[in-house]
CSV table of C-alpha atoms and ligand atoms in Angstrom, one decimal:
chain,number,residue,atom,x,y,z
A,1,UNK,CA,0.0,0.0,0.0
A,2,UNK,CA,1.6,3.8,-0.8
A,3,UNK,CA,1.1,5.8,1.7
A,4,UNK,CA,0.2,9.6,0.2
A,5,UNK,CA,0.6,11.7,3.3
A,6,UNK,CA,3.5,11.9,5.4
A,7,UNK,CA,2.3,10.9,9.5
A,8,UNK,CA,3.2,13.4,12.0
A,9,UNK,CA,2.6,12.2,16.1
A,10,UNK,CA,2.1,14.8,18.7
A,11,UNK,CA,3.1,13.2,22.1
A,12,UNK,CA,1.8,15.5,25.4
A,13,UNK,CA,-0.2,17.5,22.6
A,14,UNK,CA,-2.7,19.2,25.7
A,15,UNK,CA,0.2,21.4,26.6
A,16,UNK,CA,1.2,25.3,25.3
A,17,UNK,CA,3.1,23.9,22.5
A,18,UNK,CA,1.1,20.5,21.4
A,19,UNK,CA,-2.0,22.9,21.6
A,20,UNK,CA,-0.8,25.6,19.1
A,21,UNK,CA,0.6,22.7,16.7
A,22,UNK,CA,-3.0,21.3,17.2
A,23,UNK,CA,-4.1,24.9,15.7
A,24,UNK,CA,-1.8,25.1,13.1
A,25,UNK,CA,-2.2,21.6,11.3
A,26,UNK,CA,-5.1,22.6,9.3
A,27,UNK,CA,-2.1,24.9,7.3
A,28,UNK,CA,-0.2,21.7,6.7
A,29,UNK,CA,-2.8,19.4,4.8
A,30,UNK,CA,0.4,17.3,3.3
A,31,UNK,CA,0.4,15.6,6.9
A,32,UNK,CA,-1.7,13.4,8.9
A,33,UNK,CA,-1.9,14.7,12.2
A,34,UNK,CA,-2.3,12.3,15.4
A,35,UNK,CA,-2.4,14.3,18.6
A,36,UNK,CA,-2.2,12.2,21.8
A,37,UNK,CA,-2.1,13.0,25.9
A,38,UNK,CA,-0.9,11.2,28.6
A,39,UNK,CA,-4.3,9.1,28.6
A,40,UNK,CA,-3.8,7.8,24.9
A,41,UNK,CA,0.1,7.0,25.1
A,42,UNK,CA,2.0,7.4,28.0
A,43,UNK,CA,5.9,8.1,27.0
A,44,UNK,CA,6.9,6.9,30.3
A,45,UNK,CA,5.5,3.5,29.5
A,46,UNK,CA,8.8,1.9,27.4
A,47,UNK,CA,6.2,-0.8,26.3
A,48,UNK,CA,3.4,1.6,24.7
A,49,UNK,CA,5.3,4.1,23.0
A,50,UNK,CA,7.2,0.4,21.0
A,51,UNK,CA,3.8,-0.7,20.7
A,52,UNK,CA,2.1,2.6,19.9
A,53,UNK,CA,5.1,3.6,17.0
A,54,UNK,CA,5.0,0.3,15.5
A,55,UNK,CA,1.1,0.5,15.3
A,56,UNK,CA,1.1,4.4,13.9
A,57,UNK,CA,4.7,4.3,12.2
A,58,UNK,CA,4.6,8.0,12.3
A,59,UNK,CA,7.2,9.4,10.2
A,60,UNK,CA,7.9,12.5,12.7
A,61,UNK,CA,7.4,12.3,16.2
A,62,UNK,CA,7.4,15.4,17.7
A,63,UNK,CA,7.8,15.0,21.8
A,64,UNK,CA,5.6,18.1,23.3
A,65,UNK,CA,5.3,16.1,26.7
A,66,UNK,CA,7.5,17.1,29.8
A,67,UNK,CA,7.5,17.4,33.2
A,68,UNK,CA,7.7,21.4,33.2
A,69,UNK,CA,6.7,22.1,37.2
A,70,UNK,CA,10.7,23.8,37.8
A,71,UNK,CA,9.8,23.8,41.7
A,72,UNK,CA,7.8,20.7,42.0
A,73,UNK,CA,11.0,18.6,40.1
A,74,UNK,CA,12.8,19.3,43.0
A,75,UNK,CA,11.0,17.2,45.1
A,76,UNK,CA,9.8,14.9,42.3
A,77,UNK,CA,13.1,14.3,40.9
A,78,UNK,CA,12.6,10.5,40.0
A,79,UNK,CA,9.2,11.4,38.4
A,80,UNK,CA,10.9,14.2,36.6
A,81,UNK,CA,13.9,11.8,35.1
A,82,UNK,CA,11.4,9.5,33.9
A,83,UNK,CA,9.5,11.7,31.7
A,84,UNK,CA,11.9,14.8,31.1
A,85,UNK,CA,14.9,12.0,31.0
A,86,UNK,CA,14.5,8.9,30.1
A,87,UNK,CA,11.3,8.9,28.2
A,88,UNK,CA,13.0,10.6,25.2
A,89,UNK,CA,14.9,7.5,25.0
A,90,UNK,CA,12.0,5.2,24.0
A,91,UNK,CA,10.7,7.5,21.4
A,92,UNK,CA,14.4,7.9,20.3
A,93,UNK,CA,14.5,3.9,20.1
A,94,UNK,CA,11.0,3.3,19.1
A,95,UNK,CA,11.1,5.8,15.9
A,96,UNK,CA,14.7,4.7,14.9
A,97,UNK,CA,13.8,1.1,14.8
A,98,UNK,CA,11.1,2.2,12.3
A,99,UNK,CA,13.7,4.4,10.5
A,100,UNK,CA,11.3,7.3,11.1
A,101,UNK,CA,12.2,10.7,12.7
A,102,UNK,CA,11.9,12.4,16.1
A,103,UNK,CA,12.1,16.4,17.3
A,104,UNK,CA,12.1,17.0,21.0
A,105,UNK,CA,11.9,20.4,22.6
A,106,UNK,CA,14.3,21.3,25.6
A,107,UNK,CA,15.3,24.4,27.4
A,108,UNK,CA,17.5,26.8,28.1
A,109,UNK,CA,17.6,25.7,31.9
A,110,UNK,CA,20.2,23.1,30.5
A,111,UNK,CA,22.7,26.4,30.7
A,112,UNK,CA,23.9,27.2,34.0
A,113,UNK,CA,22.8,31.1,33.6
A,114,UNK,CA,26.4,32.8,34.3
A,115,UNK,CA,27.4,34.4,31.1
A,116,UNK,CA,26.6,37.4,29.1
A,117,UNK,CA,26.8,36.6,25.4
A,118,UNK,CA,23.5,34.0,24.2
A,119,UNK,CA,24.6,30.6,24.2
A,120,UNK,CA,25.2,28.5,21.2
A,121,UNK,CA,24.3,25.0,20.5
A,122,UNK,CA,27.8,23.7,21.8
A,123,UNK,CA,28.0,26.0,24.6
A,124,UNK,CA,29.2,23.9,27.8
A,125,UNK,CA,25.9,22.9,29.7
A,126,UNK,CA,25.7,23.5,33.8
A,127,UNK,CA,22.2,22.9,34.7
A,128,UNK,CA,21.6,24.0,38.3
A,129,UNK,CA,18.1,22.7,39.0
A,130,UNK,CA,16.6,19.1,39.0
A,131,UNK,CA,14.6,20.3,35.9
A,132,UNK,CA,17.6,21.1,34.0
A,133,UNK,CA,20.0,18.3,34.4
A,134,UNK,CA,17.0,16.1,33.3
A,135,UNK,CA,16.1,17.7,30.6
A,136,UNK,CA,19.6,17.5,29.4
A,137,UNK,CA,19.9,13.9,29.8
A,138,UNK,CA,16.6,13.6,28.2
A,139,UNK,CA,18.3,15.6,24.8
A,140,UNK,CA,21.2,12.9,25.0
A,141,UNK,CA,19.0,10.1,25.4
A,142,UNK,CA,16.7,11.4,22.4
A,143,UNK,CA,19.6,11.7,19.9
A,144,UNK,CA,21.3,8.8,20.7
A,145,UNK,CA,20.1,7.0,17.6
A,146,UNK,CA,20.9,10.0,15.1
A,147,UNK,CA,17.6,10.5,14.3
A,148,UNK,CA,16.6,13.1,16.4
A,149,UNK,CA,16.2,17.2,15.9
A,150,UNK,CA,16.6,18.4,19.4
A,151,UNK,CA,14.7,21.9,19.9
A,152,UNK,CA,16.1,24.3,23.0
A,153,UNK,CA,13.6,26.7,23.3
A,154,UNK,CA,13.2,29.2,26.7
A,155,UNK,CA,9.9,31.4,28.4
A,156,UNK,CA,7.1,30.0,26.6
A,157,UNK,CA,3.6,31.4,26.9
A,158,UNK,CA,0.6,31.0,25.2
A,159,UNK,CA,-3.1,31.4,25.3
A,160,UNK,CA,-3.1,28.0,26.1
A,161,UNK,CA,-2.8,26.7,29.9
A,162,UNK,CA,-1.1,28.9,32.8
A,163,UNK,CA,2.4,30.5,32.2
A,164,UNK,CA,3.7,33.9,32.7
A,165,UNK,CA,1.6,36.1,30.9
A,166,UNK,CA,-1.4,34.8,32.6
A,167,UNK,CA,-0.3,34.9,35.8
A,168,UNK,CA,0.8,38.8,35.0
A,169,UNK,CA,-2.4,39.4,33.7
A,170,UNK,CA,-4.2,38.2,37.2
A,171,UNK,CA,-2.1,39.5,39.2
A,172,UNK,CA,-1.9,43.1,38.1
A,173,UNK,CA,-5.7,43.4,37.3
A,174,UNK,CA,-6.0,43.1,41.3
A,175,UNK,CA,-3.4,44.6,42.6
A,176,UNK,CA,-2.1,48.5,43.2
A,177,UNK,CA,1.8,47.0,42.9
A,178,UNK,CA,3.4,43.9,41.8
A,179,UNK,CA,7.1,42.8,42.4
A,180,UNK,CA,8.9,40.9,39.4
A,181,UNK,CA,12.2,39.9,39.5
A,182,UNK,CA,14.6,42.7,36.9
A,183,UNK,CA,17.8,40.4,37.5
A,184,UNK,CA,17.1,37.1,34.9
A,185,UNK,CA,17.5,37.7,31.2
A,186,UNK,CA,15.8,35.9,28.9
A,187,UNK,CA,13.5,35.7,25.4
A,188,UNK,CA,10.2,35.4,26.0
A,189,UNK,CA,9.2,32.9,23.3
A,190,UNK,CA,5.3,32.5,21.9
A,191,UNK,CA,4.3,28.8,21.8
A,192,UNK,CA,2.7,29.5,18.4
A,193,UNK,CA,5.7,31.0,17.0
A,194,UNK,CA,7.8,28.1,18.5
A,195,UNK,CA,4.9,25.2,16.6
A,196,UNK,CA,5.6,27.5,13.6
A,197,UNK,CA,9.5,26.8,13.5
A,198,UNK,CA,8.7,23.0,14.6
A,199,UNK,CA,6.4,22.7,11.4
A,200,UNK,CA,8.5,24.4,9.0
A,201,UNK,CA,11.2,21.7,9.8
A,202,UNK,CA,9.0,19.2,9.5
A,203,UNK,CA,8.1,20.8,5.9
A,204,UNK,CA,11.9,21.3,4.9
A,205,UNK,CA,13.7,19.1,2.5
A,206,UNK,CA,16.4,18.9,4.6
A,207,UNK,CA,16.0,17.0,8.4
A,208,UNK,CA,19.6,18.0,9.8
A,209,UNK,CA,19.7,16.1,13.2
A,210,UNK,CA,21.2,18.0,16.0
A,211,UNK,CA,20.7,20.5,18.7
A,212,UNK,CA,19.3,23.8,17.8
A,213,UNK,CA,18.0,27.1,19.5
A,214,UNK,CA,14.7,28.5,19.0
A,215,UNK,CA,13.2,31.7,21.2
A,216,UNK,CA,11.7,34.4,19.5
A,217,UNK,CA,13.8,37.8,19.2
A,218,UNK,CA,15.1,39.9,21.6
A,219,UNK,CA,16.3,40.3,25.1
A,220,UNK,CA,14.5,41.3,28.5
A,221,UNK,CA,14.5,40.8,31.8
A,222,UNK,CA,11.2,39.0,33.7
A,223,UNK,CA,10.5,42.6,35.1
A,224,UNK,CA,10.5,44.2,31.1
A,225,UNK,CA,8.3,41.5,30.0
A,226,UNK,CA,5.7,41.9,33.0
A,227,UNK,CA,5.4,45.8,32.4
A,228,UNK,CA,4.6,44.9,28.9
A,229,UNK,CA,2.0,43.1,29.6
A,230,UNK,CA,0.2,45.9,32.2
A,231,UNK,CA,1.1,48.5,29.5
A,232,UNK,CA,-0.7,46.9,27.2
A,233,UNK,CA,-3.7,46.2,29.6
A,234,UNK,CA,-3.6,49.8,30.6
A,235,UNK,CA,-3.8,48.8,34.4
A,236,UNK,CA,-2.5,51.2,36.7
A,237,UNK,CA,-1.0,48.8,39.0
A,238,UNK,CA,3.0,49.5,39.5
A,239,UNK,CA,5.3,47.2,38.7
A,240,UNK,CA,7.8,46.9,40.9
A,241,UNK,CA,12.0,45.4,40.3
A,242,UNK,CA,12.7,43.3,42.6
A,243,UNK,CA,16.0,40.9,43.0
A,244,UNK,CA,15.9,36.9,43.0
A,245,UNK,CA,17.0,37.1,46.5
A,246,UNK,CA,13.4,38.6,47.1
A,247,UNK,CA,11.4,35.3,46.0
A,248,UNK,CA,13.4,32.0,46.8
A,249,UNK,CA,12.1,29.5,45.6
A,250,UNK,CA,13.1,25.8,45.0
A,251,UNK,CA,14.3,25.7,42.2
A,252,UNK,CA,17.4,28.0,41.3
A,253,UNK,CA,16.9,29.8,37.7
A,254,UNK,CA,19.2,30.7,35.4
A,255,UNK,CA,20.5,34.3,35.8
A,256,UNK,CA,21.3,35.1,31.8
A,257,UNK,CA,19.7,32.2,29.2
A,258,UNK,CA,19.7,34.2,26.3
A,259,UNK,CA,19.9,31.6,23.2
A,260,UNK,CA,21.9,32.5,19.7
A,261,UNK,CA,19.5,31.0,17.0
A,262,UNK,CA,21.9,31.7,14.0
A,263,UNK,CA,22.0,28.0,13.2
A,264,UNK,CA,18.2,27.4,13.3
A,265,UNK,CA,17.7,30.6,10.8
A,266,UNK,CA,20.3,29.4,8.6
A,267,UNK,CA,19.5,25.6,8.3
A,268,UNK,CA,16.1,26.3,7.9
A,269,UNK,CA,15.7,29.9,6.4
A,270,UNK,CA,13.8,30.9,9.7
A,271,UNK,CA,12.4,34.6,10.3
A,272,UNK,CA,12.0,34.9,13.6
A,273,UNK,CA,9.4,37.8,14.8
A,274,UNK,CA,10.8,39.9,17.5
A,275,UNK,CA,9.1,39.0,21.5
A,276,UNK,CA,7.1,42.1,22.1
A,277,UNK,CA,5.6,41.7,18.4
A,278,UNK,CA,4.4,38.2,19.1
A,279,UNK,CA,3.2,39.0,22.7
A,280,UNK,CA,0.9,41.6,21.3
A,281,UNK,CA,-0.3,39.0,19.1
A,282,UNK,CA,-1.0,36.1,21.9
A,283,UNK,CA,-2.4,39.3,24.4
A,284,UNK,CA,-5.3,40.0,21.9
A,285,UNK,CA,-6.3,36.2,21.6
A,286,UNK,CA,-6.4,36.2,25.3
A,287,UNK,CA,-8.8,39.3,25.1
B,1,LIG,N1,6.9,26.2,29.6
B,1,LIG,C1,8.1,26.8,29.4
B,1,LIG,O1,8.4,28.0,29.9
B,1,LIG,C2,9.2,26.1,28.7
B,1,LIG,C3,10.5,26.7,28.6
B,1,LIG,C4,11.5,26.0,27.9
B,1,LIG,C5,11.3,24.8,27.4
B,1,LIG,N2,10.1,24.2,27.6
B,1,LIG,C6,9.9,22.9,27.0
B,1,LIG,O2,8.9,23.0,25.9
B,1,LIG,C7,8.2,21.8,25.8
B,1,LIG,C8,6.7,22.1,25.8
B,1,LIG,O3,6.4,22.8,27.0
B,1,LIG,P1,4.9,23.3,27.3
B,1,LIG,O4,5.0,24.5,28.1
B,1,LIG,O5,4.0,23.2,26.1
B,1,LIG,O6,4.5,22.1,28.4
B,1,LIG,P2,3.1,21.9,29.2
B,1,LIG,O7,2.2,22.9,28.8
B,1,LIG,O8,3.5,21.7,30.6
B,1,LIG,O9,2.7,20.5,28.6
B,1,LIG,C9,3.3,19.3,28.9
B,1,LIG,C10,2.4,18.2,28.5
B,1,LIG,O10,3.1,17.0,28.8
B,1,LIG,C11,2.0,16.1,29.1
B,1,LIG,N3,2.5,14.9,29.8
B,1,LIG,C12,2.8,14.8,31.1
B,1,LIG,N4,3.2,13.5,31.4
B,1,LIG,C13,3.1,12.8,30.3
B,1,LIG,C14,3.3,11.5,29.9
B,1,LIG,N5,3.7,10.6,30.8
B,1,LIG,N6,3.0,11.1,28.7
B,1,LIG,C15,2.6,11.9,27.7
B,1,LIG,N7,2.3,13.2,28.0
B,1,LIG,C16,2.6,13.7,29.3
B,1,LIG,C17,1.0,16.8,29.9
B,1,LIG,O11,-0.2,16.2,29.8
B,1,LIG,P3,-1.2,15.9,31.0
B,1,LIG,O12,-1.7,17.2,31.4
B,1,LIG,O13,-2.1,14.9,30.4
B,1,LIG,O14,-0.3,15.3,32.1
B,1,LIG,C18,1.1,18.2,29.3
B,1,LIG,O15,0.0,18.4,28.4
B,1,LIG,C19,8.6,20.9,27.0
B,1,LIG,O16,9.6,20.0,26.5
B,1,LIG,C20,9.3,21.9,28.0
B,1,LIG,O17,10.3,21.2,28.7
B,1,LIG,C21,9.0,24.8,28.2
């Protein structure tokens, strides 16, 4: 039997990311799309995602699930290497054995934070948080079989779920003054944007396995981003700059986790819109 469409399977698709590539498949009609959750395959369970693949034989898989709760990994960290660590292995193994392809999506937590220029692909790694150093095993164990396109992405927020933004948005519409924390520099990175880039490799001619940095433009601090947000929602609550040392919290956070994307946007001819542009964007779907 020839097979006309090329299969594309969206593991932990109920998240920020599997949601908006739920969104956009209806732009990519040369694929079949299979979304699934935790309920329909479980990438934890070695046994289903063989089982699953073999059945499907998806020619990308693209690995949305994680587990993304920074604080709650600390105290979780055995759940947290299962799914952020070794779960990328079985889809590694599973969609090799098929001679199919995978793309997982990592973080800039894997960097250490100290630094002050954005880190490339080869950087040296120094994850300081439970989250981080499994998430890095997790991109080793998914390109072990040289199939794999491993995506680093950093500050993801969406309409979709709670992140950032949201939390902003709450926050400010109730309060006089809210403290935010001026002394972490990032790229705040739309989830849409980021399905975008992960669809346009999956469109490309080329499938260049690697590592590769994707965060939409610019620079800012968590404090910048939140006082774009009440700007924009006109609130006349105050936001206030506030050090780390103000809000400890379990997990340590990267100080600087800027990521260079020059390989991404010369591998795959990638314009990449600039963060406040794409926040304005996500902030009037939320309206
Ligand atoms: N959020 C950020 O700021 C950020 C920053 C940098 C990198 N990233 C990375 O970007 C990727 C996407 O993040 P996101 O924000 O879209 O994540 P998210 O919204 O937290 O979604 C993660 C999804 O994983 C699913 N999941 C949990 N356990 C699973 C399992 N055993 N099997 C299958 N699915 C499972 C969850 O589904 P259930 O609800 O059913 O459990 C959830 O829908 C992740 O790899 C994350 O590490 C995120």
């Amino acid at each position: 039997m020839v097979k006309s469409k090329h299969t594309i399977l969206v593991t932990g698709s109920n998240g920020q990311l599997g949601n908006e590539l739920k969104r956009l498949q209806h732009e990519y009609p040369e694929f079949d799309f299979i979304f699934t959750d935790s309920s329909d395959l479980d990438i934890t369970n070695k046994e289903s995602v063989h089982k699953y693949i073999n059945r499907v034989k998806p020619d990308i898989t693209i690995n949305c699930a994680a587990y993304t709760a920074v604080d709650d990994a600390e105290t979780n960290a055995s759940d947290a290497m299962l799914l952020n660590g070794e779960a990328p292995g079985f889809l590694a193994d599973a969609t090799s054995q098929i001679g199919k392809k995978l793309i997982h999506i990592s973080t800039d937590y894997v960097f250490g934070g100290s630094g002050n220029t954005p880190f490339k692909e080869n950087s040296p790694t120094n994850p300081n948080s439970v989250y981080g150093k499994t998430k890095l095993i997790g991109e080793a164990n998914a390109m072990k079989m040289g199939n794999a396109i491993v995506l680093r992405t950093a500050w993801l927020y969406s309409s979709f779920g709670n992140n950032f933004v949201k939390t902003i948005k709450r926050l400010a519409s109730s309060n006089y003054e809210i403290k935010v924390v001026f002394d972490q520099i990032g790229s705040p990175t739309w989830a849409h944007d980021l399905a975008q880039a992960v669809l346009a490799i999956c469109s490309a001619p080329n499938f260049t396995t690697g590592i590769y940095h994707y965060t939409n433009e610019g620079v800012c601090s968590w404090y910048d981003f939140a006082l774009e947000i009440v700007n924009w929602y006109n609130y006349s609550c105050s936001v206030i700059p506030v050090e780390t040392s103000s809000f400890p919290r379990p997990a340590n956070r990267p100080a600087y986790s800027v990521l260079n994307k020059n390989l991404i946007k010369s591998t795959y001819g990638l314009a990449i819109p600039h963060w406040k542009k794409s926040l304005q964007c996500c902030l009037k779907e939320i309206e």
